[in-house]
GROMACS .gro file of C-alpha atoms in nm:
model
  468
    1MET     CA    1   3.413  -1.670   4.041
    2ASN     CA    2   3.752  -1.585   3.876
    3GLN     CA    3   3.897  -1.964   3.853
    4ILE     CA    4   3.750  -2.301   3.732
    5ILE     CA    5   3.661  -2.559   4.027
    6SER     CA    6   3.698  -2.887   3.940
    7ASP     CA    7   3.658  -3.234   4.111
    8VAL     CA    8   3.739  -3.528   3.895
    9ARG     CA    9   3.742  -3.887   4.003
   10VAL     CA   10   3.787  -4.220   3.869
   11LEU     CA   11   3.837  -4.421   4.243
   12SER     CA   12   3.570  -4.414   4.518
   13GLU     CA   13   3.724  -4.342   4.865
   14ALA     CA   14   3.674  -4.752   4.952
   15GLU     CA   15   3.873  -4.817   4.641
   16MET     CA   16   4.145  -4.564   4.744
   17GLU     CA   17   4.164  -4.756   5.077
   18LEU     CA   18   4.181  -5.051   4.868
   19ILE     CA   19   4.490  -4.959   4.713
   20HIS     CA   20   4.688  -4.785   4.980
   21LYS     CA   21   4.611  -5.129   5.213
   22SER     CA   22   4.713  -5.338   4.895
   23SER     CA   23   5.020  -5.139   4.866
   24LEU     CA   24   5.149  -5.089   5.221
   25ASP     CA   25   5.075  -5.504   5.220
   26ILE     CA   26   5.341  -5.538   4.858
   27LEU     CA   27   5.616  -5.313   5.118
   28GLU     CA   28   5.578  -5.509   5.432
   29LYS     CA   29   5.575  -5.842   5.260
   30VAL     CA   30   5.793  -5.777   4.925
   31GLY     CA   31   5.940  -5.473   4.971
   32LEU     CA   32   6.258  -5.370   4.717
   33SER     CA   33   6.572  -5.460   4.672
   34VAL     CA   34   6.812  -5.157   4.724
   35PRO     CA   35   7.194  -5.314   4.702
   36HIS     CA   36   7.342  -5.065   4.856
   37GLU     CA   37   7.500  -5.047   5.235
   38GLY     CA   38   7.462  -4.721   5.294
   39ALA     CA   39   7.149  -4.627   5.190
   40CYS     CA   40   7.054  -4.958   5.350
   41ARG     CA   41   7.128  -4.818   5.687
   42LEU     CA   42   7.017  -4.448   5.606
   43ALA     CA   43   6.687  -4.634   5.581
   44GLN     CA   44   6.747  -4.892   5.846
   45ALA     CA   45   6.778  -4.562   6.082
   46LEU     CA   46   6.400  -4.459   5.979
   47GLY     CA   47   6.233  -4.802   6.108
   48ALA     CA   48   6.322  -4.994   5.707
   49LYS     CA   49   6.426  -5.337   5.786
   50VAL     CA   50   6.688  -5.503   5.527
   51ASP     CA   51   6.786  -5.882   5.450
   52VAL     CA   52   7.127  -5.856   5.297
   53ASN     CA   53   7.135  -6.232   5.195
   54ASP     CA   54   6.827  -6.164   5.036
   55ASP     CA   55   6.944  -5.908   4.752
   56TYR     CA   56   6.935  -5.664   4.967
   57ARG     CA   57   6.541  -5.661   5.047
   58MET     CA   58   6.444  -5.369   5.213
   59THR     CA   59   6.068  -5.385   5.391
   60PHE     CA   60   5.861  -5.096   5.531
   61PRO     CA   61   5.670  -5.154   5.842
   62ARG     CA   62   5.336  -4.971   5.798
   63ASP     CA   63   5.435  -4.782   6.137
   64ALA     CA   64   5.717  -4.618   5.969
   65LEU     CA   65   5.599  -4.560   5.674
   66LEU     CA   66   5.341  -4.364   5.778
   67GLU     CA   67   5.548  -4.164   5.977
   68VAL     CA   68   5.800  -4.069   5.708
   69LEU     CA   69   5.516  -3.925   5.523
   70GLU     CA   70   5.364  -3.712   5.792
   71ARG     CA   71   5.743  -3.577   5.845
   72ILE     CA   72   5.740  -3.503   5.490
   73LYS     CA   73   5.426  -3.304   5.470
   74ARG     CA   74   5.557  -3.132   5.842
   75GLU     CA   75   5.857  -3.012   5.719
   76ASP     CA   76   5.818  -2.906   5.335
   77PRO     CA   77   5.506  -2.708   5.250
   78SER     CA   78   5.606  -2.730   4.891
   79VAL     CA   79   5.501  -3.089   4.823
   80ARG     CA   80   5.177  -3.083   5.034
   81ALA     CA   81   4.876  -3.082   4.855
   82HIS     CA   82   4.734  -2.760   4.757
   83ASP     CA   83   4.347  -2.668   4.799
   84GLY     CA   84   4.159  -2.458   4.553
   85GLY     CA   85   4.161  -2.414   4.200
   86LEU     CA   86   4.324  -2.537   3.919
   87GLU     CA   87   4.690  -2.357   3.936
   88LYS     CA   88   4.880  -2.233   3.615
   89LEU     CA   89   5.022  -2.516   3.445
   90THR     CA   90   5.394  -2.511   3.293
   91GLY     CA   91   5.583  -2.741   3.051
   92ASN     CA   92   5.910  -2.966   3.119
   93VAL     CA   93   6.146  -3.070   2.847
   94SER     CA   94   6.284  -3.413   2.893
   95THR     CA   95   6.547  -3.513   2.727
   96GLN     CA   96   6.567  -3.783   2.397
   97ILE     CA   97   6.818  -3.935   2.224
   98PHE     CA   98   6.727  -3.826   1.908
   99LEU     CA   99   6.582  -3.499   1.748
  100VAL     CA  100   6.308  -3.515   1.478
  101ASP     CA  101   6.282  -3.286   1.257
  102GLY     CA  102   5.864  -3.231   1.181
  103ALA     CA  103   5.892  -3.005   0.908
  104ALA     CA  104   6.108  -3.237   0.709
  105ARG     CA  105   5.998  -3.562   0.890
  106THR     CA  106   6.324  -3.655   0.951
  107ARG     CA  107   6.522  -3.830   1.247
  108ARG     CA  108   6.905  -3.844   1.366
  109PRO     CA  109   7.075  -3.862   1.692
  110GLY     CA  110   7.116  -3.548   1.897
  111THR     CA  111   7.435  -3.286   1.919
  112LEU     CA  112   7.572  -3.082   2.143
  113GLY     CA  113   7.450  -2.797   1.945
  114ASP     CA  114   7.090  -2.887   1.962
  115VAL     CA  115   7.167  -2.921   2.281
  116MET     CA  116   7.227  -2.514   2.248
  117ASP     CA  117   6.939  -2.414   1.998
  118GLY     CA  118   6.723  -2.577   2.252
  119ILE     CA  119   6.808  -2.408   2.546
  120PHE     CA  120   6.744  -2.061   2.331
  121LEU     CA  121   6.440  -2.208   2.227
  122GLN     CA  122   6.322  -2.281   2.549
  123GLU     CA  123   6.422  -1.903   2.681
  124GLY     CA  124   6.156  -1.762   2.443
  125LEU     CA  125   5.864  -2.019   2.546
  126GLU     CA  126   5.653  -1.821   2.819
  127ASN     CA  127   5.558  -2.171   2.933
  128PHE     CA  128   5.858  -2.341   3.024
  129PRO     CA  129   6.034  -2.200   3.351
  130ARG     CA  130   6.320  -2.451   3.329
  131ALA     CA  131   6.600  -2.467   3.008
  132ASN     CA  132   6.681  -2.847   2.998
  133ALA     CA  133   6.921  -3.038   2.747
  134ILE     CA  134   6.649  -3.150   2.475
  135VAL     CA  135   6.893  -3.409   2.328
  136VAL     CA  136   7.151  -3.695   2.514
  137PRO     CA  137   7.432  -3.502   2.279
  138ALA     CA  138   7.557  -3.770   2.050
  139ASP     CA  139   7.888  -3.603   1.970
  140ALA     CA  140   8.018  -3.532   2.331
  141PRO     CA  141   8.299  -3.770   2.428
  142GLU     CA  142   8.230  -4.052   2.647
  143GLY     CA  143   8.099  -4.014   3.002
  144MET     CA  144   8.103  -3.657   2.918
  145SER     CA  145   7.735  -3.559   2.751
  146ASP     CA  146   7.557  -3.476   3.076
  147ILE     CA  147   7.849  -3.320   3.223
  148LEU     CA  148   7.869  -3.073   2.883
  149SER     CA  149   7.466  -3.023   2.898
  150TYR     CA  150   7.489  -2.897   3.214
  151GLN     CA  151   7.799  -2.676   3.138
  152MET     CA  152   7.580  -2.519   2.845
  153ILE     CA  153   7.274  -2.435   3.044
  154TYR     CA  154   7.472  -2.312   3.358
  155LYS     CA  155   7.671  -2.084   3.138
  156TYR     CA  156   7.397  -1.935   2.827
  157SER     CA  157   7.046  -1.991   3.039
  158LYS     CA  158   6.910  -1.742   3.230
  159LYS     CA  159   6.652  -2.015   3.295
  160PRO     CA  160   6.750  -2.303   3.553
  161GLY     CA  161   6.769  -2.633   3.375
  162GLY     CA  162   6.929  -3.000   3.402
  163THR     CA  163   6.904  -3.310   3.225
  164TYR     CA  164   6.965  -3.652   3.340
  165VAL     CA  165   7.248  -3.779   3.514
  166LEU     CA  166   7.362  -4.061   3.422
  167THR     CA  167   7.652  -4.150   3.620
  168ALA     CA  168   7.764  -4.168   3.973
  169ASP     CA  169   8.154  -4.000   3.810
  170SER     CA  170   7.931  -3.696   3.620
  171ALA     CA  171   7.716  -3.664   3.912
  172ARG     CA  172   8.058  -3.560   4.085
  173TYR     CA  173   8.112  -3.306   3.854
  174ILE     CA  174   7.785  -3.197   3.774
  175THR     CA  175   7.689  -3.098   4.161
  176ARG     CA  176   7.998  -2.913   4.186
  177MET     CA  177   7.906  -2.677   3.844
  178ALA     CA  178   7.568  -2.656   4.033
  179ARG     CA  179   7.718  -2.516   4.369
  180ALA     CA  180   7.972  -2.283   4.152
  181ALA     CA  181   7.664  -2.176   3.946
  182GLY     CA  182   7.431  -2.133   4.262
  183GLN     CA  183   7.211  -2.317   4.124
  184GLU     CA  184   6.970  -2.602   4.274
  185VAL     CA  185   7.028  -2.957   4.118
  186THR     CA  186   6.797  -3.243   4.175
  187TYR     CA  187   6.879  -3.585   4.108
  188LEU     CA  188   6.566  -3.800   3.925
  189PHE     CA  189   6.554  -4.103   4.165
  190ASP     CA  190   6.404  -4.388   3.999
  191THR     CA  191   6.300  -4.711   4.072
  192VAL     CA  192   6.303  -5.020   3.807
  193SER     CA  193   5.994  -5.191   3.804
  194PRO     CA  194   5.896  -5.437   3.958
  195LEU     CA  195   6.026  -5.310   4.334
  196THR     CA  196   6.383  -5.242   4.234
  197VAL     CA  197   6.632  -4.981   4.239
  198ARG     CA  198   6.932  -5.033   4.092
  199ARG     CA  199   7.314  -4.970   4.239
  200GLU     CA  200   7.400  -4.713   4.017
  201THR     CA  201   7.108  -4.495   4.125
  202LEU     CA  202   7.180  -4.515   4.477
  203GLU     CA  203   7.523  -4.401   4.430
  204ILE     CA  204   7.420  -4.101   4.249
  205ALA     CA  205   7.168  -4.021   4.492
  206MET     CA  206   7.432  -4.060   4.776
  207ILE     CA  207   7.662  -3.802   4.563
  208PHE     CA  208   7.341  -3.557   4.596
  209ARG     CA  209   7.340  -3.661   4.928
  210GLU     CA  210   7.687  -3.564   5.022
  211ALA     CA  211   7.629  -3.270   4.810
  212GLY     CA  212   7.343  -3.119   5.037
  213PHE     CA  213   7.091  -3.149   4.662
  214GLY     CA  214   6.757  -3.315   4.667
  215MET     CA  215   6.536  -3.570   4.453
  216SER     CA  216   6.237  -3.637   4.278
  217MET     CA  217   6.095  -3.956   4.143
  218THR     CA  218   5.877  -4.096   3.875
  219PRO     CA  219   5.790  -4.458   3.918
  220MET     CA  220   5.742  -4.588   3.578
  221VAL     CA  221   5.520  -4.934   3.603
  222MET     CA  222   5.435  -5.073   3.269
  223ALA     CA  223   5.071  -5.206   3.249
  224GLY     CA  224   5.103  -5.574   3.103
  225SER     CA  225   5.492  -5.568   3.134
  226THR     CA  226   5.605  -5.429   3.476
  227GLY     CA  227   5.324  -5.454   3.644
  228PRO     CA  228   4.977  -5.612   3.626
  229VAL     CA  229   4.787  -5.538   3.272
  230SER     CA  230   4.488  -5.450   3.496
  231LEU     CA  231   4.457  -5.041   3.554
  232ALA     CA  232   4.409  -5.129   3.980
  233GLY     CA  233   4.671  -5.368   3.988
  234MET     CA  234   4.931  -5.166   3.770
  235ILE     CA  235   4.793  -4.817   3.972
  236THR     CA  236   4.801  -4.999   4.302
  237LEU     CA  237   5.236  -5.147   4.233
  238GLN     CA  238   5.306  -4.788   4.107
  239ASN     CA  239   5.142  -4.640   4.433
  240ALA     CA  240   5.360  -4.898   4.676
  241GLU     CA  241   5.711  -4.757   4.475
  242VAL     CA  242   5.596  -4.411   4.499
  243LEU     CA  243   5.560  -4.478   4.854
  244ALA     CA  244   5.917  -4.649   4.907
  245SER     CA  245   6.017  -4.380   4.684
  246LEU     CA  246   5.955  -4.098   4.900
  247PHE     CA  247   6.055  -4.333   5.221
  248LEU     CA  248   6.412  -4.388   5.073
  249ILE     CA  249   6.442  -4.027   4.937
  250TYR     CA  250   6.356  -3.846   5.261
  251ALA     CA  251   6.632  -4.123   5.417
  252LEU     CA  252   6.888  -4.016   5.188
  253SER     CA  253   6.805  -3.631   5.133
  254GLY     CA  254   6.648  -3.589   5.419
  255ARG     CA  255   6.407  -3.355   5.212
  256GLY     CA  256   6.037  -3.453   5.101
  257ALA     CA  257   5.902  -3.512   4.713
  258ARG     CA  258   5.601  -3.474   4.539
  259TYR     CA  259   5.377  -3.768   4.452
  260VAL     CA  260   5.480  -3.795   4.082
  261VAL     CA  261   5.431  -4.118   3.866
  262GLY     CA  262   5.556  -4.230   3.486
  263GLY     CA  263   5.336  -4.520   3.428
  264HIS     CA  264   5.194  -4.618   3.111
  265THR     CA  265   5.019  -4.917   2.955
  266ASN     CA  266   5.216  -5.171   2.698
  267ASP     CA  267   5.034  -5.260   2.370
  268ILE     CA  268   5.061  -5.609   2.456
  269SER     CA  269   4.777  -5.714   2.182
  270ARG     CA  270   4.988  -5.599   1.898
  271ASN     CA  271   5.366  -5.512   1.975
  272MET     CA  272   5.427  -5.470   2.336
  273PHE     CA  273   5.461  -5.069   2.254
  274CYS     CA  274   5.498  -4.865   2.571
  275SER     CA  275   5.167  -4.625   2.520
  276PHE     CA  276   5.209  -4.227   2.551
  277GLY     CA  277   4.914  -4.126   2.437
  278SER     CA  278   4.662  -4.460   2.543
  279PRO     CA  279   4.320  -4.279   2.686
  280ASN     CA  280   4.438  -4.461   2.988
  281GLN     CA  281   4.671  -4.198   3.043
  282ALA     CA  282   4.380  -3.963   3.147
  283LEU     CA  283   4.252  -4.217   3.380
  284ILE     CA  284   4.658  -4.294   3.533
  285GLY     CA  285   4.692  -3.902   3.595
  286VAL     CA  286   4.347  -3.875   3.732
  287ALA     CA  287   4.398  -4.194   3.974
  288ALA     CA  288   4.740  -4.031   4.038
  289ALA     CA  289   4.614  -3.684   4.124
  290GLN     CA  290   4.343  -3.897   4.339
  291MET     CA  291   4.604  -4.109   4.560
  292ALA     CA  292   4.833  -3.789   4.592
  293ARG     CA  293   4.538  -3.601   4.761
  294PHE     CA  294   4.480  -3.899   4.976
  295TYR     CA  295   4.808  -3.852   5.144
  296GLY     CA  296   4.806  -3.485   5.139
  297LEU     CA  297   5.046  -3.424   4.865
  298ARG     CA  298   5.120  -3.254   4.568
  299SER     CA  299   5.077  -3.487   4.242
  300GLY     CA  300   5.221  -3.490   3.889
  301SER     CA  301   5.186  -3.794   3.637
  302ASN     CA  302   5.291  -3.818   3.271
  303ALA     CA  303   4.955  -3.670   3.121
  304GLY     CA  304   4.982  -3.433   2.836
  305LEU     CA  305   5.211  -3.723   2.577
  306THR     CA  306   5.127  -3.872   2.259
  307ASP     CA  307   5.187  -4.159   2.040
  308ALA     CA  308   5.230  -3.956   1.736
  309VAL     CA  309   5.583  -3.930   1.600
  310ILE     CA  310   5.467  -3.582   1.364
  311PRO     CA  311   5.233  -3.327   1.546
  312ASP     CA  312   4.942  -3.327   1.380
  313PHE     CA  313   4.594  -3.418   1.522
  314GLN     CA  314   4.620  -3.745   1.699
  315SER     CA  315   4.892  -3.569   1.902
  316ALA     CA  316   4.648  -3.253   1.960
  317ALA     CA  317   4.357  -3.503   2.085
  318GLU     CA  318   4.612  -3.754   2.334
  319LYS     CA  319   4.841  -3.461   2.466
  320VAL     CA  320   4.512  -3.223   2.549
  321LEU     CA  321   4.255  -3.504   2.660
  322SER     CA  322   4.478  -3.672   2.883
  323ALA     CA  323   4.636  -3.318   3.044
  324SER     CA  324   4.299  -3.183   3.096
  325PHE     CA  325   4.181  -3.500   3.224
  326ALA     CA  326   4.466  -3.502   3.485
  327CYS     CA  327   4.478  -3.131   3.568
  328LEU     CA  328   4.121  -3.118   3.596
  329ALA     CA  329   4.152  -3.404   3.878
  330GLY     CA  330   4.406  -3.172   4.068
  331THR     CA  331   4.714  -3.263   3.932
  332SER     CA  332   5.012  -2.991   3.901
  333ALA     CA  333   5.255  -3.108   3.681
  334ILE     CA  334   5.260  -3.299   3.333
  335GLY     CA  335   5.486  -3.523   3.148
  336GLY     CA  336   5.779  -3.401   2.917
  337GLN     CA  337   5.649  -3.208   2.656
  338GLY     CA  338   5.804  -3.172   2.324
  339ILE     CA  339   5.850  -3.573   2.305
  340ALA     CA  340   5.805  -3.753   1.937
  341GLY     CA  341   5.567  -4.055   2.021
  342ALA     CA  342   5.673  -4.265   2.262
  343ASP     CA  343   6.033  -4.129   2.382
  344GLN     CA  344   6.139  -4.132   2.006
  345GLY     CA  345   6.289  -3.849   1.984
  346PHE     CA  346   6.259  -3.467   2.078
  347SER     CA  347   6.046  -3.220   1.818
  348MET     CA  348   6.115  -2.815   1.830
  349GLU     CA  349   5.821  -2.752   1.648
  350GLN     CA  350   5.656  -3.006   1.935
  351LEU     CA  351   5.789  -2.811   2.174
  352VAL     CA  352   5.649  -2.494   2.000
  353LEU     CA  353   5.294  -2.641   1.937
  354ASP     CA  354   5.286  -2.781   2.336
  355ASN     CA  355   5.343  -2.435   2.454
  356GLU     CA  356   5.054  -2.314   2.274
  357TRP     CA  357   4.821  -2.525   2.417
  358ILE     CA  358   4.929  -2.471   2.769
  359SER     CA  359   4.881  -2.116   2.718
  360MET     CA  360   4.504  -2.207   2.596
  361TYR     CA  361   4.459  -2.414   2.875
  362ASN     CA  362   4.571  -2.141   3.107
  363HIS     CA  363   4.364  -1.890   2.956
  364ILE     CA  364   4.047  -2.150   3.026
  365ALA     CA  365   4.161  -2.275   3.405
  366ARG     CA  366   4.183  -1.897   3.458
  367GLY     CA  367   3.826  -1.825   3.434
  368PHE     CA  368   3.660  -1.505   3.426
  369THR     CA  369   3.579  -1.236   3.625
  370VAL     CA  370   3.184  -1.146   3.699
  371ASP     CA  371   3.119  -0.820   3.875
  372GLU     CA  372   2.923  -0.505   3.812
  373ASP     CA  373   3.194  -0.348   3.584
  374ALA     CA  374   3.255  -0.605   3.404
  375ILE     CA  375   2.921  -0.671   3.312
  376GLY     CA  376   2.909  -0.304   3.192
  377LEU     CA  377   2.558  -0.315   3.209
  378GLU     CA  378   2.587   0.092   3.196
  379THR     CA  379   2.735   0.011   2.832
  380ILE     CA  380   2.445  -0.207   2.722
  381PHE     CA  381   2.193   0.040   2.850
  382GLU     CA  382   2.377   0.294   2.600
  383VAL     CA  383   2.424   0.067   2.286
  384GLY     CA  384   2.039  -0.023   2.336
  385ARG     CA  385   1.857  -0.243   2.084
  386GLY     CA  386   2.041  -0.301   1.754
  387GLY     CA  387   2.368  -0.124   1.802
  388ASN     CA  388   2.715  -0.267   1.805
  389PHE     CA  389   2.987  -0.278   2.113
  390LEU     CA  390   3.338  -0.238   1.903
  391SER     CA  391   3.374   0.138   1.996
  392GLU     CA  392   3.299   0.136   2.330
  393MET     CA  393   3.495   0.206   2.585
  394HIS     CA  394   3.435  -0.104   2.789
  395THR     CA  395   3.534  -0.283   2.502
  396VAL     CA  396   3.869  -0.125   2.502
  397GLU     CA  397   3.907  -0.227   2.845
  398TYR     CA  398   3.788  -0.553   2.853
  399MET     CA  399   3.945  -0.683   2.519
  400ARG     CA  400   4.276  -0.815   2.580
  401ASP     CA  401   4.188  -1.001   2.915
  402SER     CA  402   3.844  -1.127   2.712
  403HIS     CA  403   4.040  -1.269   2.406
  404PHE     CA  404   4.292  -1.531   2.347
  405GLN     CA  405   4.495  -1.434   2.062
  406SER     CA  406   4.707  -1.740   1.946
  407ALA     CA  407   5.030  -1.724   1.728
  408LEU     CA  408   4.985  -2.014   1.538
  409PHE     CA  409   4.609  -2.083   1.559
  410ASP     CA  410   4.433  -1.924   1.299
  411ARG     CA  411   4.082  -1.725   1.282
  412ASP     CA  412   3.986  -1.615   1.007
  413SER     CA  413   3.770  -1.711   0.682
  414TRP     CA  414   3.805  -1.950   0.399
  415ASP     CA  415   3.925  -1.633   0.108
  416ASN     CA  416   4.171  -1.451   0.337
  417LEU     CA  417   4.317  -1.814   0.437
  418ARG     CA  418   4.352  -1.929   0.089
  419GLY     CA  419   4.769  -1.798  -0.061
  420ARG     CA  420   4.892  -1.797   0.281
  421VAL     CA  421   5.076  -2.045   0.505
  422CYS     CA  422   4.818  -2.176   0.808
  423ASP     CA  423   4.969  -2.525   0.877
  424PRO     CA  424   5.063  -2.563   1.220
  425LEU     CA  425   5.343  -2.747   1.195
  426THR     CA  426   5.520  -2.519   0.928
  427LEU     CA  427   5.454  -2.225   1.187
  428ALA     CA  428   5.597  -2.409   1.475
  429HIS     CA  429   5.888  -2.475   1.271
  430GLU     CA  430   5.948  -2.113   1.165
  431ARG     CA  431   5.841  -2.016   1.531
  432ALA     CA  432   6.116  -2.253   1.646
  433GLN     CA  433   6.373  -2.096   1.437
  434GLU     CA  434   6.267  -1.748   1.486
  435LEU     CA  435   6.294  -1.736   1.848
  436ILE     CA  436   6.613  -1.968   1.822
  437ALA     CA  437   6.796  -1.643   1.628
  438ARG     CA  438   6.633  -1.427   1.871
  439HIS     CA  439   6.733  -1.587   2.193
  440ARG     CA  440   7.107  -1.695   2.075
  441VAL     CA  441   7.382  -1.513   2.299
  442LYS     CA  442   7.758  -1.566   2.211
  443ASP     CA  443   7.873  -1.476   2.561
  444PRO     CA  444   7.749  -1.660   2.886
  445VAL     CA  445   7.495  -1.518   3.032
  446VAL     CA  446   7.678  -1.571   3.409
  447ALA     CA  447   7.946  -1.366   3.578
  448PRO     CA  448   8.299  -1.387   3.387
  449ALA     CA  449   8.394  -1.598   3.698
  450VAL     CA  450   8.129  -1.837   3.729
  451ALA     CA  451   8.176  -1.904   3.373
  452GLU     CA  452   8.533  -1.971   3.432
  453GLU     CA  453   8.486  -2.217   3.697
  454ILE     CA  454   8.201  -2.380   3.518
  455ASP     CA  455   8.477  -2.438   3.261
  456ARG     CA  456   8.797  -2.537   3.488
  457ILE     CA  457   8.530  -2.774   3.622
  458ALA     CA  458   8.406  -2.982   3.286
  459ALA     CA  459   8.789  -2.938   3.182
  460GLU     CA  460   8.862  -3.117   3.488
  461ALA     CA  461   8.632  -3.371   3.413
  462ALA     CA  462   8.764  -3.469   3.056
  463ARG     CA  463   9.090  -3.530   3.149
  464ASP     CA  464   8.994  -3.744   3.422
  465PHE     CA  465   8.730  -3.952   3.168
  466ALA     CA  466   8.984  -3.928   2.888
  467ARG     CA  467   9.316  -4.080   3.138
  468ARG     CA  468   9.038  -4.397   3.210
   0.00000   0.00000   0.00000
């Protein structure tokens, strides 16, 4: 065995069946508010029912819903459940409003310069395959923040990336930029719990449909406020919104999506604050993995997050516990990394630390090989009693694969550590600045003609917004 095989469960088969049945009842009897005529027509073509006189209430007959789920699995192998051992874990950045300096313990609105620094930082982090905008730049002209972020990403990042598309107006320019850059851009199609879709969301989705791009989703039901306080009730409502989102995304784009949830719990006993680091995040992640597998789909959840606003022991404990439970249950994606607390800002130090713990997780998940060569029986015979293995060729051959060398976490004696910096937060700050400097480029990394077209589209958007 050279890979960990895991089967972590919190739901029995009967409980999953009950959640499934209850979700179908919700969608058949209560439905969603979907206030967009074009979107409703597309959904009706797949069997949905719409009452335009009742706030565009869309209901989903179970046969029609289940048929769409089967189509999604049949037509898109990338969303089908993965069988076998744990998948390699990667991180992803969720754009925030503020930038948090963990070392200085300060917070300020994000800027265009921060977006650029974030691109260069993510270029140097091996566990982050995308270079997303780390903040919404407050110094961008009105209506242009997402457009300018995509402009920088497409010109200066060797990795794909993006940010939240904020308006239908900006969506038109962003999809044009994506085509010019030869990039695939995906719209995050999210419900507003409970059981509502904003008209603006549907307008943006229709623009992405026209441009031929896909969509993803992360329904974010909050236990205690936008959903029942019980995890059973919250997970059931969340499951209903996932199923409806899958149906609508397929109706609008002709593509499937993964079963991804963003739900949390509110601290209703104290301050109603949304908790990112509650132990419930692990339970929600495990349940999401199980329900996704119930439908034969790949899954993701908002595991791997924290309520700590500064990277510390609380941050590490909350992140690793929820991510490990969710991933051992079969989740293939976790929540956005680099976040300080519950969407309190973005921390570059936290992102560097997140990259490190993800590397450690992947080292564990990879397992190890047991065969005659790895055992090294002849070397054991040669060393015999009372010897050591330091100078043996078997040690040279296996030492790199057998040991995880951390760039941030010290493994040394008390005496050796005295007199040198060994605080992970300080080291993460220094590492972030080093990576930004190393990967910073002055010239675009795309062909000049592509960069010129991206700039032309952004300039056109700026003129249009200025006239309004």
